[in-house]
mmCIF file of C-alpha atoms in Angstrom:
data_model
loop_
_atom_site.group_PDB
_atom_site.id
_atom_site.type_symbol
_atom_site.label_atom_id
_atom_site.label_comp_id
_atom_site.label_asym_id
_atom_site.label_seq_id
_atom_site.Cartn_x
_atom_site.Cartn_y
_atom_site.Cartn_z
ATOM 1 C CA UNK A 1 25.239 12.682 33.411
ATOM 2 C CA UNK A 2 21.613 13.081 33.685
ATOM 3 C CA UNK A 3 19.803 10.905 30.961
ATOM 4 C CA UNK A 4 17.915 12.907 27.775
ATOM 5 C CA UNK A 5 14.153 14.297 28.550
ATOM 6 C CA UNK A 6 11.674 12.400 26.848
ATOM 7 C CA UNK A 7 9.874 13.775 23.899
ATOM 8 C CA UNK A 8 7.436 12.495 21.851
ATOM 9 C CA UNK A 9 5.811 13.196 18.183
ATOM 10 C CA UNK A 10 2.163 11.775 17.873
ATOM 11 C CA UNK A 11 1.396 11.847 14.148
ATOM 12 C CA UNK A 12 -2.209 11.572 12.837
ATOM 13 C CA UNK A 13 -5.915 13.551 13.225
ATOM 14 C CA UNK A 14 -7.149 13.364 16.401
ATOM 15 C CA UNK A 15 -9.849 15.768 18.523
ATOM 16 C CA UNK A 16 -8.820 18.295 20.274
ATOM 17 C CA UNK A 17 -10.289 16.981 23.245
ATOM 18 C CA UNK A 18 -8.625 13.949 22.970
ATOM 19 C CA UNK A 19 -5.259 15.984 22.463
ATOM 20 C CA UNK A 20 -5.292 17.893 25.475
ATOM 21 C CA UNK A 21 -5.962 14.521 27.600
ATOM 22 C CA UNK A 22 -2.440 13.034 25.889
ATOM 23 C CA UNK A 23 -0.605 15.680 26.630
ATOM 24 C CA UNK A 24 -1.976 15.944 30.424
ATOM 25 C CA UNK A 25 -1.170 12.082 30.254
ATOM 26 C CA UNK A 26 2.262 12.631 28.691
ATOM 27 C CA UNK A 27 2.759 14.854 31.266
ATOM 28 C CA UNK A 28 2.311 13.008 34.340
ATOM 29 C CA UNK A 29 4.063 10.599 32.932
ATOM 30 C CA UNK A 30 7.421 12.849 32.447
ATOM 31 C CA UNK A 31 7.190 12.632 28.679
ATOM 32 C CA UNK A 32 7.991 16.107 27.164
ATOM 33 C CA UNK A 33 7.714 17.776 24.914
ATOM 34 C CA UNK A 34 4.881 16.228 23.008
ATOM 35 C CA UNK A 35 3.979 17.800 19.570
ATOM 36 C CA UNK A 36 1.186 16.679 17.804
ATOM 37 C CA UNK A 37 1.034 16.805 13.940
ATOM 38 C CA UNK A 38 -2.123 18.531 12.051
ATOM 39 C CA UNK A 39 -4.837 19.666 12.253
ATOM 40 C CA UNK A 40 -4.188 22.352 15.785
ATOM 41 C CA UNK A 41 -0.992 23.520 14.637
ATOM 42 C CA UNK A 42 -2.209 24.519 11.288
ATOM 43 C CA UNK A 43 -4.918 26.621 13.439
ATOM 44 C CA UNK A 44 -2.225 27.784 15.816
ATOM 45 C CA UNK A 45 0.044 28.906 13.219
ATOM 46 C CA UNK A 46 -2.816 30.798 10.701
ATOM 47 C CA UNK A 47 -4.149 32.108 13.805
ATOM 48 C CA UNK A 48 -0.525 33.761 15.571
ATOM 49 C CA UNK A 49 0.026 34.885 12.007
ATOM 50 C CA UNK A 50 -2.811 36.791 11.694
ATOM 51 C CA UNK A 51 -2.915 37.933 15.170
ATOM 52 C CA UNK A 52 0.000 37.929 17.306
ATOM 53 C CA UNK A 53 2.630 39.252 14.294
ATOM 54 C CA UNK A 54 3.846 35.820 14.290
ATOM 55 C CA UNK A 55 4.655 35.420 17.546
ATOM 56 C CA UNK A 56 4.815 31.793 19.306
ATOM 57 C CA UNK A 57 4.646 30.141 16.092
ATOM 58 C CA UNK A 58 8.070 28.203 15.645
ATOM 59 C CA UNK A 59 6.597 25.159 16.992
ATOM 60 C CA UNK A 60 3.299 25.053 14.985
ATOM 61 C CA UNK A 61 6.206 25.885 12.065
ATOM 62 C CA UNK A 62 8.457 23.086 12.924
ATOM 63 C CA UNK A 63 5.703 20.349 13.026
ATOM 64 C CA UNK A 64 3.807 21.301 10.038
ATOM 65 C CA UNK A 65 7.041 21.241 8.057
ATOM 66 C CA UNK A 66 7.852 18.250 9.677
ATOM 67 C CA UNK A 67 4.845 16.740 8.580
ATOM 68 C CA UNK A 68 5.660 17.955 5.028
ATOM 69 C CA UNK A 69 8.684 16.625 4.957
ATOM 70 C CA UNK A 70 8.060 13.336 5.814
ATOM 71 C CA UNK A 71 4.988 13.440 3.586
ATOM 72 C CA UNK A 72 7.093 13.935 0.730
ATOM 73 C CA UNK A 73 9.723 11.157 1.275
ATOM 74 C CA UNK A 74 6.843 8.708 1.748
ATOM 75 C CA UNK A 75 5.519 10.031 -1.866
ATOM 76 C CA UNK A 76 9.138 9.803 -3.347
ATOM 77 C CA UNK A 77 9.672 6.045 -1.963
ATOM 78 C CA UNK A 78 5.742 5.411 -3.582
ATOM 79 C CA UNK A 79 6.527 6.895 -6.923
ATOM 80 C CA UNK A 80 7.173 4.679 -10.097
ATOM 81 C CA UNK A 81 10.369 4.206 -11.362
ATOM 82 C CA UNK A 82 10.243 5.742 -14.897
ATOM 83 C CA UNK A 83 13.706 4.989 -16.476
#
């Protein structure tokens, strides 16, 4: 059985610049899919919204909430114990 593609999830701020040369890096180098957590797909996502109807924005969806949701479990695990 063929192995798994490679995927990767780069989390933090970076320019866009700098964004497109990972992914043309990632590329080359067979990793794939790369998804890159805020600030593009936040622009990608308001911007589809408003106009494209929505469309192609499952993957700005899926990374912002991803971002969320790991956001809040690193907020939950920082919180004081009040008991």
């Amino acid at each position: 059985a063929p192995s798994a593609p490679k995927s990767l999830l780069v989390v933090g701020a970076i320019a866009d610049v700098v964004e497109d040369q990972f992914k043309r890096l990632f590329a080359e180098l067979g990793i794939g899919p790369v998804a890159f957590l805020p600030p593009r797909n936040a622009f990608v996502l308001l911007r589809n919204t408003l106009y494209f109807d929505g469309h192609g924005t499952a993957q700005a969806l899926a990374v912002l909430l991803a971002y969320a949701v790991i956001g809040a479990a690193m907020a939950s695990t920082r919180a004081p114990n009040r008991g």
